mmCIF file of C-alpha atoms in Angstrom:
data_model
loop_
_atom_site.group_PDB
_atom_site.id
_atom_site.type_symbol
_atom_site.label_atom_id
_atom_site.label_comp_id
_atom_site.label_asym_id
_atom_site.label_seq_id
_atom_site.Cartn_x
_atom_site.Cartn_y
_atom_site.Cartn_z
ATOM 1 C CA MET U 230 0.000 0.000 0.000
ATOM 2 C CA ALA U 231 1.329 3.419 -0.942
ATOM 3 C CA ASN U 232 2.526 6.108 1.433
ATOM 4 C CA ILE U 233 0.405 9.088 0.422
ATOM 5 C CA THR U 234 0.785 12.688 1.534
ATOM 6 C CA ILE U 235 -2.451 14.463 2.525
ATOM 7 C CA LYS U 236 -2.695 18.235 2.217
ATOM 8 C CA GLU U 237 -5.274 20.870 3.009
ATOM 9 C CA SER U 238 -5.598 22.909 -0.154
ATOM 10 C CA ARG U 239 -7.728 25.371 -2.095
ATOM 11 C CA VAL U 240 -8.629 26.266 -5.657
ATOM 12 C CA LEU U 241 -6.352 28.971 -7.023
ATOM 13 C CA ASN U 242 -7.863 29.493 -10.444
ATOM 14 C CA LEU U 243 -10.647 28.171 -12.683
ATOM 15 C CA ARG U 244 -10.970 28.425 -16.448
ATOM 16 C CA GLU U 245 -13.724 27.053 -18.629
ATOM 17 C CA PHE U 246 -12.897 25.859 -22.132
ATOM 18 C CA ILE U 247 -14.275 23.770 -24.988
ATOM 19 C CA GLY U 248 -12.695 20.355 -25.423
ATOM 20 C CA THR U 249 -12.159 18.402 -28.615
ATOM 21 C CA ASP U 250 -15.448 16.616 -27.913
ATOM 22 C CA GLY U 251 -17.341 19.913 -28.066
ATOM 23 C CA ARG U 252 -18.289 19.860 -24.381
ATOM 24 C CA SER U 253 -17.492 22.452 -21.767
ATOM 25 C CA TRP U 254 -14.656 21.515 -19.440
ATOM 26 C CA LYS U 255 -12.937 23.354 -16.615
ATOM 27 C CA ALA U 256 -9.252 23.679 -15.906
ATOM 28 C CA ALA U 257 -8.563 24.067 -12.196
ATOM 29 C CA GLU U 258 -5.304 25.147 -10.612
ATOM 30 C CA LEU U 259 -4.984 23.582 -7.162
ATOM 31 C CA LEU U 260 -2.599 24.675 -4.443
ATOM 32 C CA TRP U 261 -0.010 22.208 -3.156
ATOM 33 C CA GLN U 262 2.346 23.544 -0.530
ATOM 34 C CA GLY U 263 5.589 21.751 0.215
ATOM 35 C CA ASP U 264 8.587 20.223 -1.485
ATOM 36 C CA GLU U 265 6.770 16.953 -2.193
ATOM 37 C CA GLY U 266 5.231 18.551 -5.247
ATOM 38 C CA ALA U 267 8.571 18.558 -7.034
ATOM 39 C CA ALA U 268 8.248 14.787 -7.496
ATOM 40 C CA PHE U 269 4.837 14.897 -9.187
ATOM 41 C CA SER U 270 4.608 14.026 -12.872
ATOM 42 C CA PRO U 271 1.966 14.599 -15.549
ATOM 43 C CA GLY U 272 -0.155 11.496 -15.982
ATOM 44 C CA GLN U 273 -0.262 10.788 -12.266
ATOM 45 C CA PHE U 274 -3.360 11.816 -10.387
ATOM 46 C CA LEU U 275 -4.436 13.413 -7.147
ATOM 47 C CA MET U 276 -7.414 12.446 -5.039
ATOM 48 C CA ALA U 277 -9.477 15.540 -4.202
ATOM 49 C CA ALA U 278 -12.454 16.096 -1.882
ATOM 50 C CA ARG U 279 -14.558 19.209 -1.283
ATOM 51 C CA LYS U 280 -14.604 20.156 2.377
ATOM 52 C CA SER U 281 -17.912 21.998 2.016
ATOM 53 C CA LYS U 282 -19.839 18.784 1.303
ATOM 54 C CA SER U 283 -21.622 16.873 4.088
ATOM 55 C CA PHE U 284 -20.086 13.672 2.666
ATOM 56 C CA PRO U 285 -16.867 14.738 0.898
ATOM 57 C CA TRP U 286 -16.490 11.938 -1.640
ATOM 58 C CA ALA U 287 -13.015 12.011 -3.164
ATOM 59 C CA THR U 288 -12.428 11.896 -6.896
ATOM 60 C CA PRO U 289 -9.239 11.220 -8.918
ATOM 61 C CA LEU U 290 -7.923 14.107 -10.997
ATOM 62 C CA THR U 291 -5.228 13.572 -13.621
ATOM 63 C CA ILE U 292 -2.327 16.000 -13.303
ATOM 64 C CA GLN U 293 -1.980 18.028 -16.486
ATOM 65 C CA LYS U 294 1.008 20.187 -15.590
ATOM 66 C CA LYS U 295 2.692 21.932 -12.707
ATOM 67 C CA SER U 296 2.188 25.595 -11.928
ATOM 68 C CA GLY U 297 3.974 28.050 -9.686
ATOM 69 C CA GLU U 298 1.998 27.019 -6.613
ATOM 70 C CA GLY U 299 0.467 23.701 -7.529
ATOM 71 C CA PHE U 300 -1.021 21.762 -10.444
ATOM 72 C CA TRP U 301 -3.554 22.075 -13.211
ATOM 73 C CA VAL U 302 -6.237 19.404 -13.542
ATOM 74 C CA CYS U 303 -9.305 19.138 -15.790
ATOM 75 C CA LEU U 304 -12.943 18.715 -14.731
ATOM 76 C CA HIS U 305 -15.919 17.596 -16.794
ATOM 77 C CA PRO U 306 -19.598 18.325 -15.964
ATOM 78 C CA ASN U 307 -20.096 14.901 -14.323
ATOM 79 C CA SER U 308 -17.222 15.412 -11.913
ATOM 80 C CA PRO U 309 -18.051 15.852 -8.196
ATOM 81 C CA LEU U 310 -15.824 18.922 -8.375
ATOM 82 C CA TRP U 311 -17.611 20.565 -11.299
ATOM 83 C CA GLU U 312 -19.328 23.142 -9.069
ATOM 84 C CA VAL U 313 -16.156 23.988 -7.172
ATOM 85 C CA SER U 314 -15.406 27.715 -6.930
ATOM 86 C CA ASP U 315 -12.322 29.915 -6.792
ATOM 87 C CA HIS U 316 -10.566 29.747 -3.398
ATOM 88 C CA GLU U 317 -12.770 26.891 -2.179
ATOM 89 C CA ALA U 318 -11.116 24.627 0.398
ATOM 90 C CA LEU U 319 -10.161 21.094 -0.678
ATOM 91 C CA THR U 320 -8.383 18.096 0.749
ATOM 92 C CA LEU U 321 -5.851 16.497 -1.601
ATOM 93 C CA TRP U 322 -3.866 13.299 -1.344
ATOM 94 C CA GLY U 323 -1.286 11.959 -3.705
ATOM 95 C CA PRO U 324 0.507 11.664 -5.918
ATOM 96 C CA CYS U 325 -1.145 8.433 -7.014
ATOM 97 C CA GLY U 326 -0.102 6.268 -9.902
ATOM 98 C CA THR U 327 3.099 6.252 -11.904
ATOM 99 C CA GLY U 328 4.288 9.224 -13.902
ATOM 100 C CA LEU U 329 5.615 8.661 -17.414
ATOM 101 C CA ALA U 330 9.143 9.484 -18.483
ATOM 102 C CA LEU U 331 8.977 9.129 -22.259
ATOM 103 C CA GLU U 332 12.538 9.420 -23.510
ATOM 104 C CA ARG U 333 12.005 7.801 -26.918
ATOM 105 C CA ASP U 334 9.979 9.122 -29.830
ATOM 106 C CA PHE U 335 6.310 8.210 -29.635
ATOM 107 C CA PHE U 336 2.936 8.703 -31.280
ATOM 108 C CA ALA U 337 -0.057 9.806 -29.191
ATOM 109 C CA VAL U 338 -3.484 8.385 -30.058
ATOM 110 C CA SER U 339 -6.798 9.196 -28.384
ATOM 111 C CA ASP U 340 -10.470 9.856 -28.881
ATOM 112 C CA ALA U 341 -11.872 13.333 -28.207
ATOM 113 C CA ALA U 342 -12.430 12.832 -24.457
ATOM 114 C CA GLY U 343 -9.189 10.890 -24.027
ATOM 115 C CA SER U 344 -7.270 13.827 -25.483
ATOM 116 C CA LEU U 345 -7.137 15.355 -21.996
ATOM 117 C CA PHE U 346 -5.193 12.338 -20.719
ATOM 118 C CA ILE U 347 -2.795 12.507 -23.649
ATOM 119 C CA ARG U 348 -2.371 16.290 -23.682
ATOM 120 C CA PRO U 349 0.449 16.555 -21.100
ATOM 121 C CA PHE U 350 2.575 14.297 -23.295
ATOM 122 C CA ALA U 351 1.468 15.317 -26.791
ATOM 123 C CA GLU U 352 3.185 18.688 -26.409
ATOM 124 C CA GLN U 353 6.538 17.119 -25.533
ATOM 125 C CA LYS U 354 9.273 17.162 -28.146
ATOM 126 C CA GLN U 355 9.430 13.363 -28.211
ATOM 127 C CA CYS U 356 5.853 13.238 -29.559
ATOM 128 C CA LYS U 357 6.071 12.852 -33.332
ATOM 129 C CA GLY U 358 2.340 12.991 -33.986
ATOM 130 C CA TRP U 359 -0.965 13.313 -32.128
ATOM 131 C CA TYR U 360 -3.911 11.501 -33.716
ATOM 132 C CA ILE U 361 -7.527 11.796 -32.573
ATOM 133 C CA LEU U 362 -9.948 9.089 -33.620
ATOM 134 C CA GLY U 363 -13.562 9.832 -34.440
ATOM 135 C CA GLN U 364 -15.592 13.012 -34.279
ATOM 136 C CA VAL U 365 -13.645 16.098 -33.258
ATOM 137 C CA GLN U 366 -15.144 19.540 -32.796
ATOM 138 C CA ASP U 367 -13.519 22.580 -34.344
ATOM 139 C CA GLY U 368 -13.626 24.536 -31.083
ATOM 140 C CA PRO U 369 -10.372 25.679 -29.466
ATOM 141 C CA LEU U 370 -8.245 23.080 -27.726
ATOM 142 C CA PHE U 371 -7.049 23.724 -24.214
ATOM 143 C CA THR U 372 -3.466 23.176 -25.353
ATOM 144 C CA GLY U 373 -3.513 24.751 -28.782
ATOM 145 C CA GLN U 374 -1.573 21.648 -29.840
ATOM 146 C CA GLU U 375 -1.897 20.619 -33.490
ATOM 147 C CA ILE U 376 -3.753 17.344 -33.976
ATOM 148 C CA GLN U 377 -4.460 15.061 -36.891
ATOM 149 C CA LYS U 378 -7.919 13.578 -37.285
ATOM 150 C CA ILE U 379 -8.208 9.925 -38.278
ATOM 151 C CA LYS U 380 -11.200 7.703 -39.024
ATOM 152 C CA ALA U 381 -9.660 4.390 -37.942
ATOM 153 C CA MET U 382 -6.724 3.324 -35.778
ATOM 154 C CA GLU U 383 -5.422 1.241 -38.697
ATOM 155 C CA GLU U 384 -4.317 4.539 -40.262
ATOM 156 C CA VAL U 385 -1.816 5.020 -37.439
ATOM 157 C CA TRP U 386 -0.576 1.441 -37.679
ATOM 158 C CA GLU U 387 0.002 1.701 -41.420
ATOM 159 C CA MET U 388 1.758 5.036 -41.108
ATOM 160 C CA ALA U 389 4.014 3.821 -38.289
ATOM 161 C CA LEU U 390 4.972 0.627 -40.090
ATOM 162 C CA ALA U 391 5.663 2.555 -43.287
ATOM 163 C CA LYS U 392 8.096 4.812 -41.456
ATOM 164 C CA ASP U 393 9.950 1.695 -40.264
ATOM 165 C CA THR U 394 11.151 3.375 -37.083
ATOM 166 C CA VAL U 395 11.221 2.100 -33.513
ATOM 167 C CA THR U 396 8.492 4.244 -32.015
ATOM 168 C CA GLU U 397 6.486 3.972 -28.811
ATOM 169 C CA PHE U 398 2.714 4.501 -28.675
ATOM 170 C CA LEU U 399 0.745 6.277 -25.957
ATOM 171 C CA VAL U 400 -2.985 5.590 -26.224
ATOM 172 C CA ALA U 401 -6.127 6.856 -24.433
ATOM 173 C CA LEU U 402 -9.280 5.339 -25.933
ATOM 174 C CA PRO U 403 -12.654 4.059 -24.675
ATOM 175 C CA MET U 404 -12.536 0.463 -23.524
ATOM 176 C CA ASN U 405 -13.954 -1.113 -26.694
ATOM 177 C CA LEU U 406 -11.395 0.672 -28.867
ATOM 178 C CA ALA U 407 -8.546 0.111 -26.408
ATOM 179 C CA ARG U 408 -9.346 -3.593 -26.505
ATOM 180 C CA LYS U 409 -9.327 -3.541 -30.296
ATOM 181 C CA TRP U 410 -5.912 -1.838 -30.235
ATOM 182 C CA LYS U 411 -4.484 -4.527 -27.958
ATOM 183 C CA GLU U 412 -5.993 -7.462 -29.843
ATOM 184 C CA ASN U 413 -5.593 -6.291 -33.455
ATOM 185 C CA ALA U 414 -2.520 -4.056 -33.585
ATOM 186 C CA PRO U 415 0.529 -5.557 -35.304
ATOM 187 C CA ALA U 416 2.782 -7.199 -32.705
ATOM 188 C CA ALA U 417 5.554 -4.668 -33.316
ATOM 189 C CA ILE U 418 3.110 -1.945 -32.251
ATOM 190 C CA GLY U 419 1.183 -3.704 -29.488
ATOM 191 C CA LEU U 420 4.356 -4.573 -27.602
ATOM 192 C CA ARG U 421 5.415 -0.917 -27.616
ATOM 193 C CA THR U 422 2.079 0.527 -26.490
ATOM 194 C CA ARG U 423 1.267 2.051 -23.122
ATOM 195 C CA ILE U 424 -2.470 2.493 -22.829
ATOM 196 C CA PHE U 425 -4.612 4.543 -20.455
ATOM 197 C CA THR U 426 -6.387 2.228 -18.052
ATOM 198 C CA GLY U 427 -9.044 4.243 -16.285
ATOM 199 C CA VAL U 428 -10.804 2.598 -13.385
ATOM 200 C CA LYS U 429 -13.210 3.935 -10.804
ATOM 201 C CA VAL U 430 -10.549 4.690 -8.232
ATOM 202 C CA GLY U 431 -11.900 4.473 -4.684
ATOM 203 C CA CYS U 432 -9.187 5.336 -2.160
ATOM 204 C CA GLY U 433 -6.162 6.098 -4.352
ATOM 205 C CA ILE U 434 -3.774 4.225 -2.047
ATOM 206 C CA GLY U 435 -4.391 0.590 -2.974
ATOM 207 C CA ALA U 436 -6.192 -0.266 0.267
ATOM 208 C CA CYS U 437 -9.778 -0.775 -0.931
ATOM 209 C CA ARG U 438 -8.682 -2.976 -3.879
ATOM 210 C CA GLY U 439 -11.443 -1.424 -5.952
ATOM 211 C CA CYS U 440 -9.052 -0.590 -8.790
ATOM 212 C CA TYR U 441 -7.266 -3.952 -9.043
ATOM 213 C CA ILE U 442 -7.424 -5.605 -12.460
ATOM 214 C CA ASP U 443 -6.417 -9.141 -13.430
ATOM 215 C CA SER U 444 -2.904 -9.931 -14.535
ATOM 216 C CA SER U 445 -1.220 -13.148 -15.610
ATOM 217 C CA ALA U 446 2.109 -11.707 -14.436
ATOM 218 C CA LEU U 447 0.919 -10.748 -10.934
ATOM 219 C CA PRO U 448 -1.344 -13.274 -9.171
ATOM 220 C CA GLN U 449 -2.751 -10.593 -6.894
ATOM 221 C CA GLY U 450 -3.619 -8.366 -9.857
ATOM 222 C CA ILE U 451 -2.508 -4.860 -10.822
ATOM 223 C CA PRO U 452 -3.467 -1.903 -8.609
ATOM 224 C CA VAL U 453 -4.150 0.689 -11.293
ATOM 225 C CA CYS U 454 -4.089 3.519 -8.747
ATOM 226 C CA GLN U 455 -0.428 2.730 -8.091
ATOM 227 C CA GLU U 456 0.919 1.088 -11.253
ATOM 228 C CA GLY U 457 -1.192 3.079 -13.738
ATOM 229 C CA PRO U 458 -3.037 4.816 -15.120
ATOM 230 C CA PHE U 459 -0.875 4.127 -18.213
ATOM 231 C CA LEU U 460 -0.011 0.417 -18.424
ATOM 232 C CA PRO U 461 1.613 -1.778 -21.070
ATOM 233 C CA ALA U 462 -1.261 -2.753 -23.356
ATOM 234 C CA MET U 463 -0.358 -6.433 -23.266
ATOM 235 C CA SER U 464 -0.714 -6.550 -19.463
ATOM 236 C CA ILE U 465 -4.448 -5.728 -19.538
ATOM 237 C CA ASP U 466 -7.101 -8.429 -19.684
ATOM 238 C CA TYR U 467 -10.131 -6.701 -21.211
ATOM 239 C CA GLU U 468 -12.220 -9.865 -21.138
ATOM 240 C CA LYS U 469 -11.981 -10.235 -17.350
ATOM 241 C CA ASP U 470 -12.039 -6.558 -16.456
ATOM 242 C CA GLN U 471 -14.509 -5.050 -18.907
ATOM 243 C CA LYS U 472 -16.974 -4.043 -16.175
ATOM 244 C CA PHE U 473 -14.292 -2.201 -14.186
ATOM 245 C CA LEU U 474 -12.489 -0.246 -16.882
ATOM 246 C CA ALA U 475 -13.732 3.267 -17.651
ATOM 247 C CA HIS U 476 -12.366 6.740 -18.163
ATOM 248 C CA TYR U 477 -12.170 8.803 -15.029
ATOM 249 C CA LEU U 478 -11.890 12.565 -15.211
#
């Protein structure tokens, strides 16, 4: 079980924007005081609870980027934090999960909603292309990052194989498409894919076991809140865990 730091915090700044899926989202800057924040990485998440609620249910928030005093996270209208206001008091604990250090060139692939999980990495210099599958609105992106629209994931596979380069893949797709990627991608691609594995995280510290998924490599399963949320695609068993896997944000 992880050793998690708990902090009393507050909202520093809120911004509303239109995501690639055409919906309204909010970017929230949250205060984190202390040196522990230096170790946080994009792709990890924080657990956050509103202190003003009679039952302050915590929710996982993916870290987008650091700021001068804390971190930026994104909220969608279904989030328990959607109605949070500037300067509101929060309780945070984290960091949870494993941050990504992508030192090799990679392609980023997502759907419109999953773009917010990919965004912290798609603007890194190692990213050689960001591809969004399916319907994408023409509204402004939170990042301003250039994207390429595709109709099928096979387009990315064909392009990558044609380039004949050793490239990693970072993927954030709904479960049915993530499963298709794992099961149908050419072996040279599937073995080099890290895929977003969203689960309904309960405690964020591995104690409740609500986020554990099956694994042939680990008899006890994989605690996504600690080992994820990005996992090697070949380590995920979509057949056994289909009722547990979902985007969280």
